[in-house]
Coordinates of C-alpha atoms and ligand atoms in Angstrom, one line a residue:
M273 CA 160.7 71.7 180.3
H274 CA 158.9 73.9 182.8
E275 CA 157.0 70.9 184.3
S276 CA 156.9 72.4 187.8
L277 CA 155.5 75.8 186.6
R278 CA 152.1 76.7 188.1
V279 CA 149.8 79.7 187.9
N280 CA 149.0 81.8 190.9
G281 CA 145.5 80.6 191.9
S282 CA 144.8 83.3 194.5
R283 CA 145.8 86.1 192.1
L284 CA 143.4 84.6 189.5
E285 CA 140.7 84.4 192.1
R286 CA 141.3 88.1 192.9
R287 CA 141.0 89.1 189.3
L288 CA 137.7 87.2 188.9
E289 CA 136.4 89.2 191.9
E290 CA 137.6 92.5 190.4
L291 CA 135.8 91.8 187.1
A292 CA 132.7 90.6 188.9
R293 CA 132.3 94.0 190.5
I294 CA 131.7 95.5 187.0
G295 CA 128.0 95.1 186.3
A296 CA 127.5 93.4 189.6
L297 CA 123.9 92.6 190.6
E298 CA 122.7 92.8 194.1
S299 CA 121.8 89.1 193.9
G300 CA 125.5 88.3 193.5
G301 CA 125.6 87.8 189.8
V302 CA 126.5 90.0 186.9
C303 CA 124.8 91.9 184.1
R304 CA 127.2 92.8 181.3
L305 CA 124.9 92.4 178.3
A306 CA 126.9 92.9 175.1
F307 CA 127.7 96.4 174.0
S308 CA 126.2 97.9 177.2
P309 CA 128.2 100.4 179.3
A310 CA 129.0 97.6 181.8
D311 CA 130.2 95.3 179.0
K312 CA 132.4 98.1 177.8
A313 CA 133.8 98.7 181.3
G314 CA 134.5 95.0 181.5
R315 CA 136.4 95.1 178.2
N316 CA 138.3 98.2 179.5
Y317 CA 139.3 96.3 182.6
V318 CA 140.7 93.4 180.4
E319 CA 142.5 95.8 178.1
G320 CA 144.1 97.5 181.1
R321 CA 145.3 94.1 182.4
M322 CA 146.7 93.2 178.9
R323 CA 148.7 96.5 178.8
S324 CA 150.0 96.1 182.3
L325 CA 151.3 92.6 181.3
G326 CA 153.1 94.2 178.3
L327 CA 151.0 92.4 175.7
E328 CA 150.6 94.0 172.3
V329 CA 146.9 95.0 172.2
R330 CA 144.8 94.8 169.1
I331 CA 141.1 95.7 168.9
D332 CA 139.0 95.1 165.8
A333 CA 136.0 97.1 164.5
I334 CA 133.4 95.1 166.5
G335 CA 135.4 95.3 169.7
N336 CA 137.2 91.9 169.8
L337 CA 140.2 92.4 172.0
M338 CA 143.5 90.6 171.6
G339 CA 146.7 90.8 173.7
I340 CA 149.7 89.2 172.0
R341 CA 152.9 88.0 173.7
P342 CA 155.7 87.7 171.2
G343 CA 157.6 84.4 170.8
R344 CA 161.3 83.9 169.9
E345 CA 160.1 83.7 166.3
P346 CA 157.0 85.3 164.7
G347 CA 154.5 83.0 163.0
P348 CA 151.3 81.2 163.9
V349 CA 150.0 82.2 167.3
A350 CA 148.8 79.9 170.0
V351 CA 145.6 81.8 171.0
C352 CA 143.5 81.2 174.1
G353 CA 140.5 83.2 175.4
S354 CA 136.8 83.4 175.8
H355 CA 134.4 86.3 176.5
T356 CA 133.4 88.8 179.2
D357 CA 129.9 89.7 178.2
T358 CA 127.1 87.9 180.2
V359 CA 123.4 87.1 179.9
G360 CA 121.2 89.7 181.8
T361 CA 121.2 87.6 185.0
G362 CA 124.6 85.9 184.6
G363 CA 127.2 84.5 186.9
R364 CA 130.8 85.7 187.4
Y365 CA 132.5 82.6 185.8
D366 CA 130.9 82.1 182.4
G367 CA 133.4 83.5 180.0
A368 CA 135.4 85.6 182.5
T369 CA 137.2 82.4 183.6
G370 CA 138.8 81.8 180.2
V371 CA 139.9 85.3 179.6
L372 CA 141.3 85.9 183.1
A373 CA 143.0 82.5 183.2
G374 CA 144.6 83.3 179.9
L375 CA 146.0 86.5 181.3
E376 CA 147.1 84.6 184.4
V377 CA 149.1 82.3 182.2
M378 CA 150.8 85.3 180.5
E379 CA 151.6 86.7 184.0
T380 CA 153.0 83.4 185.1
L381 CA 155.3 83.2 182.0
N382 CA 156.4 86.8 182.5
E383 CA 157.4 86.1 186.1
A384 CA 159.2 83.0 185.1
G385 CA 161.0 84.8 182.3
I386 CA 159.9 82.3 179.7
T387 CA 159.7 83.2 176.1
T388 CA 157.9 80.6 173.9
Q389 CA 159.1 79.7 170.4
R390 CA 155.9 81.0 168.9
P391 CA 153.8 83.9 170.0
L392 CA 150.9 83.4 172.4
A393 CA 147.7 85.5 172.7
V394 CA 144.6 86.0 174.8
I395 CA 141.5 87.0 172.9
S396 CA 138.3 88.3 174.5
F397 CA 135.4 88.0 172.0
V398 CA 132.5 90.5 172.0
N399 CA 128.9 89.3 172.3
E400 CA 129.4 85.6 172.8
E401 CA 126.1 85.3 174.6
G402 CA 123.7 86.7 172.0
A403 CA 121.2 87.4 174.8
R404 CA 120.8 91.0 173.8
F405 CA 121.8 90.9 170.1
M406 CA 121.5 87.7 168.0
P407 CA 123.4 85.8 166.8
D408 CA 125.5 84.6 169.7
M409 CA 129.2 84.2 169.2
M410 CA 129.0 87.4 167.1
G411 CA 132.7 88.3 167.8
S412 CA 134.1 85.0 166.6
L413 CA 131.8 84.9 163.6
F414 CA 133.1 88.3 162.7
V415 CA 136.7 87.1 163.0
R416 CA 136.0 84.1 160.9
G417 CA 134.4 86.3 158.3
D418 CA 130.9 84.8 158.5
L419 CA 129.5 88.2 159.5
G420 CA 130.4 91.5 158.0
I421 CA 130.5 94.8 160.0
G422 CA 127.5 96.1 158.1
Q423 CA 125.5 93.0 158.9
A424 CA 126.5 93.1 162.5
R425 CA 125.7 96.8 162.9
A426 CA 122.2 96.3 161.5
V427 CA 121.2 93.7 164.1
I428 CA 118.4 95.0 166.4
G429 CA 118.4 93.8 170.0
I430 CA 115.7 92.9 172.5
D431 CA 115.6 96.6 173.6
G432 CA 115.0 97.9 170.1
T433 CA 118.5 99.4 169.7
S434 CA 121.0 98.4 167.0
V435 CA 124.5 97.0 167.4
G436 CA 125.6 100.0 165.2
S437 CA 124.1 102.6 167.5
N438 CA 125.7 101.0 170.5
L439 CA 129.1 100.8 168.7
D440 CA 128.8 104.5 167.8
D441 CA 128.3 105.3 171.5
D442 CA 131.3 103.2 172.4
T443 CA 134.7 104.5 171.9
F444 CA 136.1 101.0 172.5
P445 CA 136.2 99.3 169.0
G446 CA 139.3 99.9 166.9
S447 CA 139.9 99.5 163.2
D448 CA 142.3 96.6 163.4
D449 CA 141.4 93.7 161.1
F450 CA 143.9 91.3 162.6
H451 CA 145.6 91.5 159.2
G452 CA 148.8 89.4 159.0
F453 CA 147.7 87.6 162.1
S454 CA 148.1 83.9 161.9
F455 CA 145.9 81.8 164.1
G456 CA 147.9 78.7 164.9
S457 CA 145.4 77.3 167.3
Y458 CA 142.6 78.3 169.7
L459 CA 142.1 76.9 173.2
E460 CA 139.3 78.0 175.5
L461 CA 139.0 77.3 179.2
H462 CA 135.4 77.5 180.4
I463 CA 133.2 76.3 183.2
E464 CA 131.2 73.2 182.2
Q465 CA 127.8 74.9 182.9
G466 CA 126.3 71.4 183.4
P467 CA 126.4 68.8 186.2
V468 CA 128.6 66.0 184.8
L469 CA 132.1 66.8 186.2
E470 CA 130.8 67.6 189.7
S471 CA 128.6 64.6 189.9
E472 CA 131.4 62.3 188.8
G473 CA 134.0 64.0 191.1
I474 CA 136.2 64.8 188.0
Q475 CA 138.4 68.0 187.9
I476 CA 138.9 68.5 184.1
G477 CA 136.6 68.1 181.1
V478 CA 138.5 67.4 177.9
V479 CA 136.1 68.7 175.4
E480 CA 135.9 66.8 172.1
G481 CA 133.2 68.9 170.5
V482 CA 130.1 71.1 170.8
Q483 CA 126.5 70.3 169.8
G484 CA 124.8 72.1 167.0
I485 CA 122.6 75.2 167.8
R486 CA 119.7 76.7 165.9
W487 CA 117.8 79.7 167.1
I488 CA 114.4 80.5 165.6
E489 CA 112.6 83.8 166.3
L490 CA 108.9 83.7 165.8
N491 CA 106.6 86.8 165.5
L492 CA 102.9 85.9 165.8
E493 CA 100.1 88.3 164.9
G494 CA 96.5 87.7 166.1
A495 CA 93.9 90.1 167.2
A496 CA 93.4 91.9 170.5
A497 CA 90.0 91.1 172.0
H498 CA 88.1 91.3 175.3
A499 CA 89.1 88.4 177.6
G500 CA 85.6 88.1 179.1
A501 CA 83.3 88.8 176.2
T502 CA 85.0 87.1 173.2
P503 CA 84.0 83.5 172.7
I504 CA 87.0 81.1 172.4
E505 CA 86.1 80.1 168.7
M506 CA 86.2 83.8 167.7
R507 CA 89.7 84.4 169.1
R508 CA 92.9 84.9 167.2
D509 CA 95.0 84.5 170.3
A510 CA 98.8 85.0 169.7
G511 CA 99.4 84.2 173.4
Y512 CA 97.7 80.8 173.1
V513 CA 99.8 79.8 170.1
A514 CA 103.0 80.9 171.8
G515 CA 102.1 78.8 174.9
A516 CA 101.4 75.8 172.6
I517 CA 104.8 76.2 171.0
A518 CA 106.5 76.2 174.4
Q519 CA 104.7 73.0 175.2
Y520 CA 105.7 71.5 171.9
A521 CA 109.4 72.4 172.6
R522 CA 109.3 70.1 175.6
R523 CA 107.7 67.3 173.5
L524 CA 110.5 67.6 170.9
S525 CA 113.1 67.3 173.7
L526 CA 111.4 64.1 174.9
E527 CA 110.8 62.5 171.4
I528 CA 114.0 63.2 169.6
D529 CA 117.2 61.6 170.9
A530 CA 119.6 64.0 172.7
Q531 CA 117.4 66.9 171.7
R532 CA 117.1 70.1 173.8
A533 CA 114.5 72.7 172.9
T534 CA 113.8 75.8 174.9
V535 CA 111.5 78.8 174.7
G536 CA 113.6 81.3 176.7
F537 CA 112.2 84.6 175.4
L538 CA 108.5 85.4 175.2
S539 CA 106.9 88.7 175.0
L540 CA 103.2 89.5 174.5
Y541 CA 101.5 92.6 173.3
P542 CA 99.7 94.4 174.8
N543 CA 100.5 92.2 177.8
L544 CA 97.4 93.0 179.9
V545 CA 95.4 90.8 182.2
N546 CA 92.1 91.2 180.4
V547 CA 93.2 91.5 176.7
V548 CA 93.6 88.5 174.4
A549 CA 97.2 88.9 173.1
E550 CA 97.4 90.5 169.7
Q551 CA 101.1 89.8 169.2
A552 CA 103.7 87.4 170.6
R553 CA 107.4 87.4 170.0
L554 CA 109.3 84.3 171.1
T555 CA 112.5 82.4 170.5
V556 CA 113.1 78.7 170.3
D557 CA 116.6 77.4 171.1
L558 CA 117.2 74.0 169.5
R559 CA 120.4 71.9 170.3
N560 CA 121.5 68.5 169.3
P561 CA 125.0 66.9 168.8
D562 CA 123.6 65.2 165.6
S563 CA 122.9 67.4 162.5
A564 CA 120.2 65.2 161.1
R565 CA 118.3 65.1 164.4
L566 CA 118.7 68.9 164.7
G567 CA 117.2 69.3 161.2
E568 CA 114.3 67.0 162.2
A569 CA 113.6 69.0 165.3
E570 CA 113.5 72.2 163.2
R571 CA 111.2 70.7 160.6
R572 CA 108.8 69.3 163.2
L573 CA 108.8 72.7 165.0
H574 CA 107.9 74.6 161.8
D575 CA 105.1 72.1 160.9
F576 CA 103.6 72.4 164.4
V577 CA 103.8 76.3 164.3
E578 CA 102.2 76.4 160.9
Q579 CA 99.3 74.1 161.8
T580 CA 98.6 75.6 165.2
A581 CA 98.8 79.2 164.0
A582 CA 96.5 78.4 161.0
L583 CA 93.9 76.9 163.2
E584 CA 93.9 80.0 165.4
R585 CA 94.1 82.3 162.3
V586 CA 97.3 83.8 163.6
R587 CA 99.9 85.0 161.1
V588 CA 103.5 83.8 161.6
R589 CA 106.8 85.4 160.6
S590 CA 109.7 83.1 161.3
E591 CA 113.4 83.9 161.1
K592 CA 116.4 81.7 161.7
R593 CA 118.8 83.8 163.8
V594 CA 121.5 81.2 164.6
D595 CA 122.6 78.1 162.7
V596 CA 125.8 76.5 164.0
A597 CA 126.6 73.0 163.0
P598 CA 127.9 70.5 165.6
V599 CA 131.7 70.7 165.8
V600 CA 134.4 68.1 166.4
F601 CA 137.5 69.6 168.0
D602 CA 141.1 69.0 166.8
A603 CA 142.2 65.5 167.9
R604 CA 145.8 66.6 168.5
I605 CA 145.0 69.5 170.9
V606 CA 142.3 67.3 172.6
G607 CA 145.1 64.7 173.2
I608 CA 147.5 67.3 174.5
V609 CA 144.9 68.6 177.0
E610 CA 144.2 65.1 178.2
A611 CA 148.0 64.3 178.5
K612 CA 148.6 67.6 180.5
A613 CA 145.8 66.8 182.9
R614 CA 147.4 63.4 183.5
V615 CA 150.9 64.8 184.0
L616 CA 149.5 67.3 186.5
G617 CA 147.9 64.5 188.4
V618 CA 144.3 65.6 188.0
S619 CA 141.3 63.5 187.0
S620 CA 139.8 64.1 183.6
R621 CA 137.1 62.7 181.2
R622 CA 136.3 63.4 177.6
M623 CA 132.9 65.1 177.0
I624 CA 130.8 67.1 174.5
S625 CA 129.8 70.7 175.4
G626 CA 126.1 71.4 175.8
A627 CA 126.6 75.1 175.7
G628 CA 127.8 77.2 172.7
H629 CA 131.3 78.7 172.6
D630 CA 133.5 80.8 170.5
A631 CA 135.7 77.7 170.2
Q632 CA 133.2 76.1 167.9
I633 CA 133.3 79.0 165.5
M634 CA 137.1 79.2 165.7
A635 CA 137.3 75.5 164.9
G636 CA 136.5 76.5 161.3
L637 CA 139.5 78.8 161.2
C638 CA 142.2 76.9 163.0
P639 CA 142.7 73.8 165.2
A640 CA 140.7 74.3 168.4
A641 CA 139.7 72.7 171.6
M642 CA 138.3 73.4 175.1
I643 CA 139.0 72.6 178.7
F644 CA 136.1 72.5 181.2
V645 CA 136.1 72.9 185.0
P646 CA 133.2 71.8 187.2
S647 CA 130.1 74.0 187.8
S648 CA 128.6 73.7 191.3
G649 CA 125.2 72.1 191.0
G650 CA 125.5 72.2 187.2
I651 CA 124.1 75.8 187.5
S652 CA 124.9 78.4 184.9
H653 CA 123.2 81.4 183.2
N654 CA 122.2 82.0 186.8
V655 CA 123.4 84.5 189.4
R656 CA 124.2 81.5 191.7
E657 CA 126.8 80.1 189.2
Y658 CA 129.9 78.9 191.1
T659 CA 133.2 77.2 190.5
S660 CA 135.7 76.9 193.3
A661 CA 139.0 78.8 193.1
A662 CA 140.8 75.4 193.4
D663 CA 139.0 74.0 190.3
I664 CA 139.7 77.2 188.3
E665 CA 143.4 77.0 189.3
C666 CA 143.5 73.4 188.2
G667 CA 142.0 74.3 184.8
A668 CA 144.4 77.3 184.4
N669 CA 147.3 75.0 185.0
V670 CA 146.1 72.6 182.3
L671 CA 145.7 75.7 180.1
L672 CA 149.2 76.9 180.9
H673 CA 150.9 73.6 180.0
T674 CA 148.8 73.0 176.9
L675 CA 149.7 76.5 175.7
L676 CA 153.3 75.9 176.4
E677 CA 153.2 72.9 174.1
L678 CA 151.2 74.6 171.4
G679 CA 153.6 77.6 171.6
A680 CA 156.5 75.3 171.0
S681 CA 155.2 74.4 167.5
N682 CA 152.1 75.6 165.8
S683 CA 151.1 75.1 162.2
G684 CA 148.6 77.9 161.8
T685 CA 146.1 79.5 159.5
D686 CA 146.9 82.9 158.1
H687 CA 143.9 85.0 158.7
A688 CA 144.1 87.0 155.4
K689 CA 144.7 83.9 153.3
F690 CA 141.8 82.1 155.0
M691 CA 139.5 84.9 154.2
Q692 CA 140.7 85.0 150.6
F693 CA 140.5 81.3 150.1
N694 CA 136.9 81.3 151.4
G695 CA 136.0 84.2 149.2
L696 CA 135.3 86.4 152.3
T697 CA 136.1 90.0 152.6
S698 CA 137.9 91.0 155.7
F699 CA 135.5 92.9 158.0
Ligands
GLV995 C1 125.9 80.5 175.2 O1 126.2 80.6 176.4 C2 125.0 79.5 174.8 O2 125.2 78.3 174.8 O3 123.8 79.9 174.5
MN996 MN1 130.4 81.3 177.9
MN997 MN1 126.9 81.9 178.5

C-alpha cells in the first residue's frame, strides 16, 4: 500500500531555508542556542507549521513541542522528530532536518488523504545540544522522567543565567505532561555529522546504536601571579593544568580503543596576557561505544587531573554533567528502515552514531531507531555544515515509509505507566 508515495523534496528544502533564517549568522550558519530568543522563534515557527497542518499541538513545561496526527484508532503513537536548537556556531541541518522532514511526511499524508491505523506525531525536543545548558538531550531526559522540572530550572548555563530564568522570560512552554500519551516508537532522521556515508557513496545510514557519552566539568583554582617575575616553581598555574588536560585528552583518544576525548570549552580567569591564570573552567567530552572503555577513560582522566593539579598545587572541583550509556536500537525498527531503503532503491549501510541524539534517550522509553543522511565533508557543528536537498529528500522518503509501517501497528509504552513503573514522578 502507498508504495509510490513520495515527499515533496523542494517544499522540504524551502522549509529548511525558512527555519535557517531564524538565528542566521552572517557566515551562513545558525545560532539558536537553547532557550534563547532565536531558539524560541524557531520553536514558534515549528508550532505554526504544526497548526497549519492540522496537527494537535501539545507543549510540556520545558518546551518540548509535539504535533499529533490522529489515526483510525487511538493508541500507541508512532513518533518521529529531532530538535531545532543549535550550538552557537551551528549549521542549518543538525536537528532541523528531522523535525521538518517529519512535518513534510505529515503534509504528504494530508495531501494524499491517508489516515494511518495508529496516530503519528512529530516531536521537537528542547535543548538537545547542551552547548549552553548541560546536560544535552535535556528535553528527552525530561520526557523520560530522568530530569525533573526543578532540576532542569536550576541548571546554570555558560552565560551565568539559569534555565528557570530563561523559561520565565519565555511564554512558550506549556503545562502539558503528555499524560495519557502512549509512545509506540520513536524514529529520528538526522544528518550523519561524520564522513562515512559520503566517502562510501551511500545514501542512507541505518543506525543501529549510539556510543556512550560522559561530560566532565572541571573547575581549577590556582593563584594569579606576575607572568614575568614569578619563578616557574612558585606558580600555581590553573592555565597550565588546563592545557595539560587538553593534551591528555588526545592521549586517551589514541591509547583507548574507539575512544574520543575533547576539551571543547575552556575559560581562564583573569584571562590576561601577563597574568598567570588563577582559575580555569573546562569541559571534557568522552565518548566510546563500549561502556567499560568509557569507564576506563574517565578513571584515567581523573587520575591524571588529580596528579597534575596536586603537583601544581591547584585545587580541583570536578562534576559529571552528562552520563549516557551506549544504546542499541530496536532490531525490528532498524530492520524496517533497512527494508524501506531497499524498496526505495537507495543504497544503505548499518552504522553506529558518533553524535548524541534524543533517540538514545527515547530508546529507554519505547522502541527507537535513526536514519542518517550524508554530511558533506563529514562537517557538522560548523557553519559550513551541508547536506544536499536530494539526500534529505531520500532520507525523508525512508522516514515516510518506515512511519507508514510503524503507524500500521505499534505496541507502545504508556507514558504515565512507564513513569509509575520506574518510580518517577511526571515532570
Ligand atoms: C550533540 O550534538 C552531541 O553529540 O554532542
Ligand atoms: Mn542533532
Ligand atoms: Mn548537534
